[in-house]
């Protein structure tokens, strides 16, 4: 009984959800990809700097 109630209530809640449009999804995707790329570049440069510094010291 509880399982049936759970699915009924879940379905009712899903009907209330405002789903993003395709344009909103692609816009968010672009932001995430660009941010990820920038952070990866920054961390790569930071790592290269640390490696160069360690090589210079030792």
XYZ file of N, CA and C in Angstrom:
174
model
N 0.809 -1.200 0.000
C 0.000 0.000 0.000
C 0.854 1.267 0.000
N 1.900 1.260 0.808
C 2.742 2.444 0.879
C 3.447 2.693 -0.447
N 3.804 1.618 -1.143
C 4.488 1.762 -2.420
C 3.572 2.419 -3.458
N 2.341 2.017 -3.492
C 1.384 2.611 -4.434
C 1.169 4.085 -4.110
N 1.049 4.393 -2.842
C 0.889 5.788 -2.418
C 2.105 6.608 -2.811
N 3.301 6.019 -2.629
C 4.529 6.709 -2.996
C 4.527 7.080 -4.481
N 4.177 6.127 -5.348
C 4.178 6.407 -6.785
C 3.104 7.418 -7.174
N 1.956 7.376 -6.548
C 0.903 8.352 -6.839
C 1.359 9.765 -6.451
N 1.959 9.877 -5.268
C 2.416 11.189 -4.815
C 3.607 11.680 -5.651
N 4.473 10.764 -6.036
C 5.603 11.145 -6.891
C 5.115 11.663 -8.233
N 4.144 10.986 -8.816
C 3.586 11.414 -10.100
C 2.934 12.795 -9.961
N 2.229 13.022 -8.852
C 1.588 14.321 -8.627
C 2.642 15.426 -8.503
N 3.754 15.141 -7.825
C 4.817 16.137 -7.687
C 5.495 16.417 -9.021
N 5.695 15.384 -9.825
C 6.333 15.581 -11.127
C 5.481 16.439 -12.057
N 4.183 16.416 -11.875
C 3.311 17.264 -12.696
C 3.481 18.739 -12.339
N 3.989 19.030 -11.127
C 4.191 20.410 -10.687
C 5.526 20.993 -11.150
N 6.427 20.128 -11.592
C 7.768 20.568 -11.957
C 7.719 21.429 -13.221
N 8.469 22.530 -13.200
C 8.614 23.367 -14.388
C 9.927 22.959 -15.045
N 9.827 22.211 -16.128
C 11.007 21.690 -16.801
C 11.641 22.790 -17.646
N 12.979 22.820 -17.716
C 13.640 23.851 -18.524
C 13.418 23.605 -20.012
N 13.447 24.686 -20.770
C 13.308 24.562 -22.214
C 14.633 24.088 -22.804
N 14.592 23.686 -24.054
C 15.801 23.215 -24.732
C 16.855 24.325 -24.787
N 16.426 25.566 -24.992
C 17.355 26.700 -25.053
C 18.024 26.907 -23.697
N 17.257 26.812 -22.607
C 17.822 26.968 -21.272
C 18.835 25.871 -20.959
N 18.540 24.650 -21.393
C 19.460 23.531 -21.148
C 20.767 23.751 -21.892
N 20.698 24.137 -23.167
C 21.913 24.365 -23.947
C 22.703 25.559 -23.417
N 22.006 26.571 -22.936
C 22.679 27.729 -22.355
C 23.452 27.312 -21.102
N 22.822 26.543 -20.242
C 23.489 26.056 -19.035
C 24.643 25.129 -19.394
N 24.448 24.307 -20.402
C 25.502 23.392 -20.833
C 26.738 24.162 -21.304
N 26.516 25.226 -22.059
C 27.644 26.050 -22.522
C 28.411 26.640 -21.347
N 27.684 27.140 -20.360
C 28.324 27.733 -19.188
C 29.160 26.687 -18.449
N 28.606 25.495 -18.278
C 29.327 24.432 -17.565
C 30.572 24.014 -18.339
N 30.458 23.836 -19.654
C 31.606 23.414 -20.455
C 32.714 24.469 -20.464
N 32.345 25.730 -20.617
C 33.340 26.804 -20.630
C 34.009 26.917 -19.261
N 33.223 26.840 -18.187
C 33.794 26.912 -16.843
C 34.743 25.751 -16.587
N 34.353 24.558 -16.999
C 35.199 23.379 -16.822
C 36.501 23.530 -17.587
N 36.414 24.021 -18.803
C 37.612 24.217 -19.617
C 38.550 25.247 -18.977
N 38.003 26.342 -18.494
C 38.830 27.371 -17.861
C 39.508 26.858 -16.591
N 38.772 26.118 -15.781
C 39.361 25.565 -14.558
C 40.437 24.548 -14.912
N 40.203 23.715 -15.932
C 41.199 22.723 -16.345
C 42.477 23.409 -16.837
N 42.324 24.463 -17.610
C 43.500 25.206 -18.096
C 44.253 25.828 -16.925
N 43.523 26.455 -16.010
C 44.156 27.070 -14.844
C 44.924 26.042 -14.023
N 44.286 24.898 -13.743
C 44.954 23.872 -12.942
C 46.141 23.264 -13.691
N 46.037 23.127 -15.003
C 47.157 22.624 -15.795
C 48.340 23.565 -15.738
N 48.076 24.862 -15.855
C 49.162 25.845 -15.767
C 49.769 25.874 -14.368
N 48.924 25.773 -13.358
C 49.409 25.747 -11.986
C 50.295 24.523 -11.752
N 49.860 23.374 -12.250
C 50.642 22.145 -12.115
C 51.974 22.267 -12.853
N 51.936 22.806 -14.055
C 53.177 22.979 -14.814
C 54.130 23.920 -14.079
N 53.590 24.956 -13.452
C 54.417 25.877 -12.675
C 55.049 25.195 -11.472
N 54.271 24.369 -10.774
C 54.821 23.639 -9.633
C 55.903 22.654 -10.068
N 55.672 21.955 -11.165
C 56.671 21.003 -11.676
C 57.954 21.744 -12.051
N 57.819 22.869 -12.730
C 58.998 23.653 -13.111
C 59.729 24.162 -11.867
N 58.985 24.580 -10.866
C 59.596 25.062 -9.628
C 60.331 23.953 -8.885
N 59.741 22.770 -8.822
C 60.382 21.637 -8.153
C 61.626 21.217 -8.936
N 61.523 21.178 -10.249
C 62.693 20.830 -11.081
C 63.823 21.847 -10.888
N 63.463 23.102 -10.755
C 64.468 24.148 -10.589
C 65.159 24.019 -9.227
N 64.377 23.664 -8.193
C 64.947 23.522 -6.853
C 65.840 22.287 -6.727
N 65.434 21.201 -7.351
C 66.170 19.951 -7.173
C 66.816 19.587 -8.478
